[in-house]
Short mmCIF file of C-alpha atoms in Angstrom, two decimals:
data_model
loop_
_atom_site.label_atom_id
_atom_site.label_comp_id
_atom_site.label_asym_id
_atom_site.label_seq_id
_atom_site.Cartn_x
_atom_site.Cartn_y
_atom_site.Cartn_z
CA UNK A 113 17.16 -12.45 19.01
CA UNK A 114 16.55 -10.34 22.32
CA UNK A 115 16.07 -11.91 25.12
CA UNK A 116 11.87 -12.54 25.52
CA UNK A 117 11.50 -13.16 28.72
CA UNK A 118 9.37 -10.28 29.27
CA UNK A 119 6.87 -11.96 26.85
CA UNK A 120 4.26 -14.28 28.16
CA UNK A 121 1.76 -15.27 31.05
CA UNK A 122 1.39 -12.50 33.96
CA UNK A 123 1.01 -13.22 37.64
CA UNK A 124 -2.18 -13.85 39.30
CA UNK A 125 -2.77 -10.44 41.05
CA UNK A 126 -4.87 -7.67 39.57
CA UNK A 127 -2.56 -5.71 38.09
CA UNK A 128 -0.37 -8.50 36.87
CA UNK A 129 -3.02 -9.52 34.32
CA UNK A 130 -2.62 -6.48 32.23
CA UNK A 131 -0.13 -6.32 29.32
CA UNK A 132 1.93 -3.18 28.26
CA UNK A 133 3.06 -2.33 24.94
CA UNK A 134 6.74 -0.62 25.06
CA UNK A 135 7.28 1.20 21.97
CA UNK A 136 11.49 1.23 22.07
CA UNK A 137 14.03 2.90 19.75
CA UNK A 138 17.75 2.62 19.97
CA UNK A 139 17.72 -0.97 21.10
CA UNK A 140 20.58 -3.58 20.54
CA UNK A 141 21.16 -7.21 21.01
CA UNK A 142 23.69 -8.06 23.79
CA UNK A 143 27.10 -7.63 24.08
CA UNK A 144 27.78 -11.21 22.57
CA UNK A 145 25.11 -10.33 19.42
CA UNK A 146 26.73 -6.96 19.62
CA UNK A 147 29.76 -7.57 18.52
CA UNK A 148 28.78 -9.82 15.25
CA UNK A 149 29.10 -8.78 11.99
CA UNK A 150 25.60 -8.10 11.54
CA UNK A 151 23.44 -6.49 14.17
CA UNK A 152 19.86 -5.89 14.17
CA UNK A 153 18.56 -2.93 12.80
CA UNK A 154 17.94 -0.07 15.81
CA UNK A 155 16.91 2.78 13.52
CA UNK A 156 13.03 1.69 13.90
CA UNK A 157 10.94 0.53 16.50
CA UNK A 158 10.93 -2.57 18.26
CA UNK A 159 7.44 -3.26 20.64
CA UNK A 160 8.04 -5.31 23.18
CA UNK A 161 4.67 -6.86 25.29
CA UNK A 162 5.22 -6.45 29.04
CA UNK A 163 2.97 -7.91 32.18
CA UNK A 164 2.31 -5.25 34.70
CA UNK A 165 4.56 -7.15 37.34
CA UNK A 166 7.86 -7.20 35.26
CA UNK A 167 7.42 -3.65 33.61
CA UNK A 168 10.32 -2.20 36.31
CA UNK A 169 12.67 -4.98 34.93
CA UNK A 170 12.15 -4.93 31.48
CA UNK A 171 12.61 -1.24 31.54
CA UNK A 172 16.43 -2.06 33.34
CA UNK A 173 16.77 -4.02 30.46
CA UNK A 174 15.98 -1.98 27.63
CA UNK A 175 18.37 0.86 29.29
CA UNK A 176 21.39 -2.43 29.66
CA UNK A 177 20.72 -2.70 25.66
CA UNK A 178 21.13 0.57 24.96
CA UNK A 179 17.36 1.18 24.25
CA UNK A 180 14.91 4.38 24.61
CA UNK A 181 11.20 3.74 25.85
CA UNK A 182 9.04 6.23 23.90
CA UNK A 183 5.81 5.19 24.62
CA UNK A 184 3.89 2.95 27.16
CA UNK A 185 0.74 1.41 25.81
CA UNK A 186 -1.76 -1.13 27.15
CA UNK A 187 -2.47 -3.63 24.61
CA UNK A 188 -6.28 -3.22 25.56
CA UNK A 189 -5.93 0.52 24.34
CA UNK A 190 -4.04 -0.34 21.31
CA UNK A 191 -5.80 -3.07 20.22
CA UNK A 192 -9.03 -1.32 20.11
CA UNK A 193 -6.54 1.28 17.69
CA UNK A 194 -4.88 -1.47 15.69
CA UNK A 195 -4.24 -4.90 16.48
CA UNK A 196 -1.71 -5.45 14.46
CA UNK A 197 0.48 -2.88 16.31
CA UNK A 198 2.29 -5.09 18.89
CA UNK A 199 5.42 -5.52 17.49
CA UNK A 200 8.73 -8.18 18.77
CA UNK A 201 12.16 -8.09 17.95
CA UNK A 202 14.49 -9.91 14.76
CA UNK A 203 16.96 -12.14 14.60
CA UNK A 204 18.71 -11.35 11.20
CA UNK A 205 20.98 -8.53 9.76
CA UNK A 206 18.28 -6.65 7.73
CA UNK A 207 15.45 -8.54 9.44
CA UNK A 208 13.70 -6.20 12.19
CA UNK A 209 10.48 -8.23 13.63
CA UNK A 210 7.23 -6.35 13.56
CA UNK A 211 5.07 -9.31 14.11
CA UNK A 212 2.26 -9.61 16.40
CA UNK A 213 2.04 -13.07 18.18
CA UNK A 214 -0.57 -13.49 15.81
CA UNK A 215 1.27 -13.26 12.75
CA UNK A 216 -0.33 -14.44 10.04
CA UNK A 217 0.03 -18.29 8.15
CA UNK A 218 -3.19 -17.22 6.15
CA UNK A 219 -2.85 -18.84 2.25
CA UNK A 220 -4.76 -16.05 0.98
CA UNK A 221 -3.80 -12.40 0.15
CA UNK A 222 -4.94 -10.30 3.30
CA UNK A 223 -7.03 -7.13 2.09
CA UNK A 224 -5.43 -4.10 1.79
CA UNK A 225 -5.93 -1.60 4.16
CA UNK A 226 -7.44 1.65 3.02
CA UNK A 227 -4.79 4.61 3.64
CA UNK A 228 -5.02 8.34 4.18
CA UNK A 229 -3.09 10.79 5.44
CA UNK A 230 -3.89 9.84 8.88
CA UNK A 231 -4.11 5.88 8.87
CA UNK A 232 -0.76 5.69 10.37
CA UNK A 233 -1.15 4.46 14.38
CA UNK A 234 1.49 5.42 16.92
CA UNK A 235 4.45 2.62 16.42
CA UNK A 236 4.34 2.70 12.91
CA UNK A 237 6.15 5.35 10.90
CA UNK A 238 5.49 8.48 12.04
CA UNK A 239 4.17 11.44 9.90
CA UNK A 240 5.74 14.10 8.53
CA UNK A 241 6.20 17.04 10.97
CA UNK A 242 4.78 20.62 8.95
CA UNK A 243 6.74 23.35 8.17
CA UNK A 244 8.62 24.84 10.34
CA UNK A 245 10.18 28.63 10.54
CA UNK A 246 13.55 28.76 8.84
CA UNK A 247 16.23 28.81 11.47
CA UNK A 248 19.54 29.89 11.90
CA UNK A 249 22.85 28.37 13.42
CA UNK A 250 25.69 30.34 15.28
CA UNK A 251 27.14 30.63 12.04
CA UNK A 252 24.47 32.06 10.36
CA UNK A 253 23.47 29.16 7.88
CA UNK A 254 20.11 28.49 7.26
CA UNK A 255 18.53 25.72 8.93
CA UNK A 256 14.94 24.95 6.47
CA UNK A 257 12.48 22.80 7.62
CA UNK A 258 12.25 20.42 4.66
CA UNK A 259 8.85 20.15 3.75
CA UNK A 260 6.22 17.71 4.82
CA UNK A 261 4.97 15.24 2.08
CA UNK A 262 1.46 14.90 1.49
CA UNK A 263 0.18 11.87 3.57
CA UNK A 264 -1.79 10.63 0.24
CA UNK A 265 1.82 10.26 -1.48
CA UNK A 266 3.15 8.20 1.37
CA UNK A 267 1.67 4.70 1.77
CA UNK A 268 1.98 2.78 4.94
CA UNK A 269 0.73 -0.18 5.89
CA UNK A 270 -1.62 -1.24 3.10
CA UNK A 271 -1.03 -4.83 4.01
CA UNK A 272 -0.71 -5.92 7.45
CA UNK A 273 1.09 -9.22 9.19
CA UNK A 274 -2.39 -10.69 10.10
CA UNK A 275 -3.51 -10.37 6.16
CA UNK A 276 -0.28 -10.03 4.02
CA UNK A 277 -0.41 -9.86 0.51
CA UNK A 278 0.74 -13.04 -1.30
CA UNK A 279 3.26 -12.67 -3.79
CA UNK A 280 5.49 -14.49 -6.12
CA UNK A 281 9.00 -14.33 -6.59
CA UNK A 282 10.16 -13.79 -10.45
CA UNK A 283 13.53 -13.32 -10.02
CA UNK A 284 16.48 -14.07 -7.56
CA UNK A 285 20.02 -12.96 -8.86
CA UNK A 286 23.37 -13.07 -7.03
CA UNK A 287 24.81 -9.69 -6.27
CA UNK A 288 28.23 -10.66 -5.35
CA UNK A 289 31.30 -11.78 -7.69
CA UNK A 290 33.02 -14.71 -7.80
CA UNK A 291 35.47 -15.06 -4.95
CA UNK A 292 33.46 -11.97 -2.70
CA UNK A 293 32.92 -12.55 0.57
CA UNK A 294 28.82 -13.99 1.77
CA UNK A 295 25.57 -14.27 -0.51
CA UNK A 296 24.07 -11.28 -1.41
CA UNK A 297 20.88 -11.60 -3.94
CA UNK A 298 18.71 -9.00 -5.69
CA UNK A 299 14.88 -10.23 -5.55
CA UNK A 300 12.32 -8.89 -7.36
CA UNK A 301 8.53 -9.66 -6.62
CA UNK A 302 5.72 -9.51 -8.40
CA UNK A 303 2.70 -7.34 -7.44
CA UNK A 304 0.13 -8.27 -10.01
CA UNK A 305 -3.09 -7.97 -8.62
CA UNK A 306 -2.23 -6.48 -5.24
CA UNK A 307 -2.61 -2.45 -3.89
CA UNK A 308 0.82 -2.42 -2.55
CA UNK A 309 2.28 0.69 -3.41
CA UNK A 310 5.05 1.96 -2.01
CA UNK A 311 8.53 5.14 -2.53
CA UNK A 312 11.67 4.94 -2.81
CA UNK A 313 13.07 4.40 1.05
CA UNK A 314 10.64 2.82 2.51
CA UNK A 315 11.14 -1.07 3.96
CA UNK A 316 8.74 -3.96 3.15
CA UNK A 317 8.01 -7.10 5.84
CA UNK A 318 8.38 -10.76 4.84
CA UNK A 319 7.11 -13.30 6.56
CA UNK A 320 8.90 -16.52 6.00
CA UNK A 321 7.14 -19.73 6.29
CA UNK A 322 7.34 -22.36 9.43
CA UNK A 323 6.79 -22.36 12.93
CA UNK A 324 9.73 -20.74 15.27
CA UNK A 325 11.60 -22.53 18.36
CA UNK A 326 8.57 -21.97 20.46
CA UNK A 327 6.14 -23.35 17.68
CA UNK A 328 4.59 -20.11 16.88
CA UNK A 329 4.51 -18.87 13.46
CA UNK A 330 7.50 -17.07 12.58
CA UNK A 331 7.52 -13.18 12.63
CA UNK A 332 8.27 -10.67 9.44
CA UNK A 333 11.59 -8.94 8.62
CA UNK A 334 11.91 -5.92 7.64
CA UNK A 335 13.99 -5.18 4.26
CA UNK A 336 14.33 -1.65 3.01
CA UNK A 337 13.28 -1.46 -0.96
CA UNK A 338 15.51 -1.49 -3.54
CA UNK A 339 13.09 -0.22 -6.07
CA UNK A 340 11.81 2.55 -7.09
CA UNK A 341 8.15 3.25 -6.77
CA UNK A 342 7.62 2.13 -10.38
CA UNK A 343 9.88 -1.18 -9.99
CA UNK A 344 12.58 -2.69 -12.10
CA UNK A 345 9.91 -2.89 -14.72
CA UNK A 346 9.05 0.58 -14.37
CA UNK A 347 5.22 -0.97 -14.90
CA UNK A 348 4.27 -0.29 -11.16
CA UNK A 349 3.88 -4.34 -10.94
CA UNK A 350 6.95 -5.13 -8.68
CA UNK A 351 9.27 -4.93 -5.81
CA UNK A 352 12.95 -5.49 -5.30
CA UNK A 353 14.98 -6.42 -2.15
CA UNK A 354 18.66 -6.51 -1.44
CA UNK A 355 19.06 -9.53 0.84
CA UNK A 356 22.40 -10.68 2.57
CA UNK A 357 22.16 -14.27 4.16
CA UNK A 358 22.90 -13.75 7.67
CA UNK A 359 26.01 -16.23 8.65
CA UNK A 360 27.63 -15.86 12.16
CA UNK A 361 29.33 -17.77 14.94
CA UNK A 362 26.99 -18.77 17.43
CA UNK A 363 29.25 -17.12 20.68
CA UNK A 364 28.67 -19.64 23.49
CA UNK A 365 28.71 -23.08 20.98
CA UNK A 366 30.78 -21.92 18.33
CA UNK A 367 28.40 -23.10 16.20
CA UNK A 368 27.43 -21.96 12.59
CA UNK A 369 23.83 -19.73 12.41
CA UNK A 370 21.99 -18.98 9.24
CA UNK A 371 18.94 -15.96 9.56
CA UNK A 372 15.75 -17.61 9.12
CA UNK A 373 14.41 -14.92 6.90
CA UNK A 374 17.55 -14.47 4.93
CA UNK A 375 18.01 -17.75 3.97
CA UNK A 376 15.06 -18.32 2.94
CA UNK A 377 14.93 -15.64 0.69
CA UNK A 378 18.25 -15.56 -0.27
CA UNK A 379 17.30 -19.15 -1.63
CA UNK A 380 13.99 -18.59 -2.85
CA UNK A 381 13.06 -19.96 -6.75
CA UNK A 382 11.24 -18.14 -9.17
CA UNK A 383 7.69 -18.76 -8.99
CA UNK A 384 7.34 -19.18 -5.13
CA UNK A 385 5.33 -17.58 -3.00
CA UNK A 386 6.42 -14.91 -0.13
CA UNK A 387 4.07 -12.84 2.12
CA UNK A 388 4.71 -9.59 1.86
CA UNK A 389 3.56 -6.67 4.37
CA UNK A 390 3.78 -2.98 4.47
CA UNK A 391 5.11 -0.52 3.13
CA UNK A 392 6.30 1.07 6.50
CA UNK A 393 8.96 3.90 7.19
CA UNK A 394 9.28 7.73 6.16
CA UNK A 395 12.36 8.33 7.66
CA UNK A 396 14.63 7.54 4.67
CA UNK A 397 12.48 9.43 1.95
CA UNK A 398 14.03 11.48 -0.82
CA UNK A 399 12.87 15.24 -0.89
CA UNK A 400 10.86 16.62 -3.86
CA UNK A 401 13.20 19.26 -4.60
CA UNK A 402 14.69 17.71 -7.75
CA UNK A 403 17.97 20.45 -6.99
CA UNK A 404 18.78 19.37 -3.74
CA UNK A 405 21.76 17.71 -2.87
CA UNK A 406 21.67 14.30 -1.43
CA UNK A 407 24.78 12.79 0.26
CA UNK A 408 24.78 9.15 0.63
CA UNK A 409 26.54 7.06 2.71
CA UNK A 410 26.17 2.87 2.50
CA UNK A 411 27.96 -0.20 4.26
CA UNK A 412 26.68 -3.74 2.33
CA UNK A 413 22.91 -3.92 2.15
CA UNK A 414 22.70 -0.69 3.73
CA UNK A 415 23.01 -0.15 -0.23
CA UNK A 416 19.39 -0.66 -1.24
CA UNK A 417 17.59 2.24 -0.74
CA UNK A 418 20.54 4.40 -2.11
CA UNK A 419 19.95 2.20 -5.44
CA UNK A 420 16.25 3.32 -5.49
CA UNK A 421 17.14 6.68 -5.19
CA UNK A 422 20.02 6.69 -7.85
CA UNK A 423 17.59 4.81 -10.22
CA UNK A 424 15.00 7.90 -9.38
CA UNK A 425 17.56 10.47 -9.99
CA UNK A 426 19.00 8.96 -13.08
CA UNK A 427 18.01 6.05 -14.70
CA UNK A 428 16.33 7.07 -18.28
CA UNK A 429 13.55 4.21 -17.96
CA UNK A 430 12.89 6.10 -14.48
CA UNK A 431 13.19 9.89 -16.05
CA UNK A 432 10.60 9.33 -18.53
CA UNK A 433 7.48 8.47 -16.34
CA UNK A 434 8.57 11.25 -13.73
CA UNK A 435 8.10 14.21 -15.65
CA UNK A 436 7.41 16.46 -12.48
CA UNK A 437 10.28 15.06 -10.70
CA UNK A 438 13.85 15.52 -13.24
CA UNK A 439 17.02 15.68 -11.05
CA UNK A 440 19.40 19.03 -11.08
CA UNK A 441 21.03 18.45 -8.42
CA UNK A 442 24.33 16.90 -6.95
CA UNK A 443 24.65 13.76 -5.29
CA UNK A 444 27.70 11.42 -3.51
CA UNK A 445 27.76 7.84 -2.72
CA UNK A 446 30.34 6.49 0.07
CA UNK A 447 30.34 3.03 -0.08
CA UNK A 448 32.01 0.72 2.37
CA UNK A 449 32.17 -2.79 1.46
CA UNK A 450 35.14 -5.53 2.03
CA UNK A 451 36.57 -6.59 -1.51
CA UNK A 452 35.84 -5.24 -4.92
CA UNK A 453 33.97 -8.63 -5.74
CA UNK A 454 31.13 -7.57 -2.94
CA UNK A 455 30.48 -3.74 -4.56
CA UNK A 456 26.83 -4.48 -5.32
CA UNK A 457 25.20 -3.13 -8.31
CA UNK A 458 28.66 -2.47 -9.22
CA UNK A 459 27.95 -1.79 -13.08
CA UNK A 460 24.71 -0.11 -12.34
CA UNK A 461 26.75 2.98 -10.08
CA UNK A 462 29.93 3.42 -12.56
CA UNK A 463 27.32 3.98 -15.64
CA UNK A 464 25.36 6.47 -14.05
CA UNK A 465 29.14 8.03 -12.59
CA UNK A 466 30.39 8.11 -16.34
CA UNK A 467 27.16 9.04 -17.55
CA UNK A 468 26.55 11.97 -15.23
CA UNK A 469 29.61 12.93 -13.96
CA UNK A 470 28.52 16.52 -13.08
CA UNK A 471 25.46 14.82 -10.53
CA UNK A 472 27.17 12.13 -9.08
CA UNK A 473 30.25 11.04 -7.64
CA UNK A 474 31.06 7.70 -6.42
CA UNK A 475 33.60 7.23 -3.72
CA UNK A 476 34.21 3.61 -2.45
CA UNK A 477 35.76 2.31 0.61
CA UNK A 478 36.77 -1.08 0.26
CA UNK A 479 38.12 -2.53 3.72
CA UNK A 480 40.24 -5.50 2.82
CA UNK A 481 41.91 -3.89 -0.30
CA UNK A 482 42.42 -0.12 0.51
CA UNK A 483 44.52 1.30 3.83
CA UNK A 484 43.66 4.62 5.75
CA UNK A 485 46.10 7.07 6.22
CA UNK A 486 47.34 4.81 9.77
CA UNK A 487 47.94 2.17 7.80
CA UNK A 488 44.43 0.23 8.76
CA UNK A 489 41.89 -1.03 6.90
CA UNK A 490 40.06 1.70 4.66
CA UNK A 491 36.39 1.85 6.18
CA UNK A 492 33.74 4.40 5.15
CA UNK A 493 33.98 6.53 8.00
CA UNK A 494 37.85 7.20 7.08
CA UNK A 495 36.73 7.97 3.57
CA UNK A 496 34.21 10.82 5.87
CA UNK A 497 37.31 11.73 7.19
CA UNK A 498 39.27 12.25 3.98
CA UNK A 499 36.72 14.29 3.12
CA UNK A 500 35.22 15.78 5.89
CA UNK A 501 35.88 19.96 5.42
CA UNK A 502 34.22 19.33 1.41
CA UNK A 503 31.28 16.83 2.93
CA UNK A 504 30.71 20.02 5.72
CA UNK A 505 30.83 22.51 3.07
CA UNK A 506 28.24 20.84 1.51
CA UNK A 507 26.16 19.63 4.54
CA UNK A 508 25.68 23.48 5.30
CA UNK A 509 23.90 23.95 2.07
CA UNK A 510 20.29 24.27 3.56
CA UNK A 511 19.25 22.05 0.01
CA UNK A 512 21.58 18.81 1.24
CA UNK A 513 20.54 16.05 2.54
CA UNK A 514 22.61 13.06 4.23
CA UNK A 515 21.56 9.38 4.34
CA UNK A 516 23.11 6.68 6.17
CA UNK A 517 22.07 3.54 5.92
CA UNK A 518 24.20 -0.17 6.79
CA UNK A 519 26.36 -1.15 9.63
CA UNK A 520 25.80 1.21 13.00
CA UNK A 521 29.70 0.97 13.62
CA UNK A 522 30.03 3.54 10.83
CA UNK A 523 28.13 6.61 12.94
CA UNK A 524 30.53 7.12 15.44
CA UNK A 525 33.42 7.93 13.10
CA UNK A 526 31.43 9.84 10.58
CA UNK A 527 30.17 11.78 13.87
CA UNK A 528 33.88 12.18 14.56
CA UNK A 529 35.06 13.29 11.12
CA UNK A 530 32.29 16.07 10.82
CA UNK A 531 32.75 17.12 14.13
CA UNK A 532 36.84 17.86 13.60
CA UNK A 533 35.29 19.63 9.98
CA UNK A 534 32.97 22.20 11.83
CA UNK A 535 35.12 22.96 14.50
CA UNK A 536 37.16 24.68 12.40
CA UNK A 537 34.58 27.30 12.23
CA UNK A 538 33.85 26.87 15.46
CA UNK A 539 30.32 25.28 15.30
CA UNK A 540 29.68 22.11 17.90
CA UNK A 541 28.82 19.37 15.31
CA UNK A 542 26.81 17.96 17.71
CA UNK A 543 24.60 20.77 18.42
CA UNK A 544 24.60 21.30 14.41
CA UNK A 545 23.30 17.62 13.65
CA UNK A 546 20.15 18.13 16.12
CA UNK A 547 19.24 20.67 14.24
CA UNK A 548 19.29 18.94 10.93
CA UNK A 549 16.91 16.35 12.48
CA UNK A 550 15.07 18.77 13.60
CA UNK A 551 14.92 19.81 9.76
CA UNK A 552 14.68 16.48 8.36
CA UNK A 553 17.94 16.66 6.67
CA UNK A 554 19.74 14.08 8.49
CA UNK A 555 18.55 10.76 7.92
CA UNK A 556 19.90 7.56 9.80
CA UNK A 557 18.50 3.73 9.64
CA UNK A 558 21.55 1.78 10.74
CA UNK A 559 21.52 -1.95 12.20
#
């Protein structure tokens, strides 16, 4: 967990009773954390409360982690907005904190909060940005702004962390094989009676139960969805996770750590309770164009919202209650993971690769099992590599879109790959990939 001291009472002086809210993006644990197998999730963003005196340090700080400030908020201002919006940090590998200090330990379900296309406030995710003029690279290839969704068809925050919505667990299946490496589990949730809705890439909070170190309640996780919007079901009456129990060495005792939120979901029975909040996120959404082509690359857990979007694209359950939404297009999973026992939803992704082998191609990347060219272990981004001129062929393609969701190690090498790919036709990858954010083609949640 990040360091808090930047949390708490503020010094007797005028100023020094006043609390900031930094909004922060980017940010890491420390170099011990940092070198784990599993660290927090940087894609969203992390809110930090700061007392007027120590806002000069905690800003050093932030930069130290690798962090970005992108806001600056008193928590007078933004509680008269929202006060739900002050956000902490996580401890866990999929578990990003969003929890005020006043999370909730309610027993009831909270009420849902009424959404329209402009309930979102600042620190949650953002809206879609409008269209934008089509652009062009050195190159000539189109750069299209993809277009916005309607804010009615994107749900966020219908249940908050002061009044979650109290659900029930009906299933919790292992994931990984005999002899695999860790606990993965596939949880699905049921929604009867609640207005949680949610679409495929979005991320859900869960609030496990107990009091923290500090004998506060503890604070949500964040889990991207690995559902679609109508469920396993397909009855619009649950909600799946794909949860890894978080297991490292602790680095100054040596000593053995299990996630709070992980393992307690990871071990959850059918029939128990969990809080759930959200939805939250539109960074990882699928476009509407059912003939674009979507390019997905997954380390682990970074797995889930891929599955929602495969089961979108292809699953016949799924087909046959989207009739305005049948995919044409092409699209390519790259998924690292160590041994062959930990390929999760292993039988789901070879049916719909023998089923539709003209719309999807699977490509794995198994570490422990499969060498790179040097001789090394075989990670995803040397898989990017292998492929990189056909992957840039078809990231030019103004209908493709690239998602990249798991372990943040993966970026730099990918990066690397593509930019050895466009240099060949002399086009700064770089300079290319600002431009697909820019058109909403490039989407990254990595932790």
């Amino acid at each position: 967990m990040y360091n808090q001291g930047a949390f708490g009472g503020a010094a007797n002086t005028e100023f020094g009773s006043r609390v900031f809210v930094y909004e922060v993006v980017g940010l890491r644990q420390n170099e011990e954390t940092d070198q784990t197998n599993y660290p927090i999730r940087k894609s969203g963003s992390v809110f930090i409360r700061v007392p007027y005196n120590r806002m000069n340090q905690e800003m050093r700080r932030i930069t130290r982690l690798g962090g970005k400030i992108v806001s600056i908020q008193s928590v007078s201002t933004l509680e008269q907005i929202n006060p739900t919006a002050s956000h902490e940090s996580a401890d866990n590998n999929k578990e990003s904190s969003v929890t005020p200090e006043t999370a909730a330990n309610s027993e009831g379900n909270g009420k849902a909060t009424p959404v329209s296309a402009n309930s979102e406030v600042k620190g949650f995710a953002k809206p879609p940005a409008e269209e934008q003029p089509k652009k062009k690279d050195k190159k000539g290839n189109t750069m299209t702004q993809a277009k916005a969704k309607k804010g009615a068809d994107v749900p966020v925050n219908i249940y908050r962390p002061n009044a979650p919505f109290i659900g029930k667990c009906i299933s919790n299946d292992a994931l990984v094989d005999q002899d695999g490496i860790g606990i993965v589990q596939h949880i699905k949730f049921d929604l009867s009676g609640s207005e949680l809705k949610y679409i495929e890439g979005q991320s859900i909070g869960i609030i496990p139960p107990g009091l923290d170190k500090n004998g506060k309640p503890e604070k949500l996780r964040l889990y991207s969805i690995a559902s679609t919007r109508h469920g396993d079901d397909v009855d619009d009456q649950t909600i799946s996770l794909c949860v890894r129990q978080l297991e490292y060495k602790h680095p100054e005792t040596g000593e053995t750590v299990y996630g709070v939120c992980s393992t307690y979901l990871t071990q959850l029975e059918p029939g128990a309770d969990v809080k759930i909040t959200g939805p939250v996120g539109k960074e990882m959404l699928l476009p509407e164009d059912p003939e674009a082509n979507i390019i997905m690359m997954a380390t682990g857990t970074g797995i889930a919202p891929m599955r929602a979007y495969l089961w979108r694209m292809f699953k016949d359950s799924e087909k046959a209650v989207n009739p305005d939404y049948q995919f044409k297009g092409f699209s390519w999973l790259i998924f690292g993971v160590p041994t062959t026992p930990n390929i999760l939803y292993k039988e789901e992704l070879e049916e719909i690769q023998q089923k539709y082998p003209d719309n999807f191609r699977l490509t794995y990347a198994i570490s422990r099992e499969q060498k790179n060219p040097q001789g090394g272990r075989m990670y995803i981004q040397d898989r990017v590599a292998e492929h990189a001129d056909e992957l840039w062929r078809l990231i030019k393609e103004e209908k493709t879109h690239t998602y990249i969701c798991g372990l943040r190690g993966m970026e730099g090498g990918i990066d690397e790959a593509l930019t050895a790919a466009a240099a060949k036709e002399g086009v700064v990858w770089s300079d290319y990939q600002k431009e697909l954010k820019k058109a909403h083609r490039w989407h990254v949640e990595t932790y």
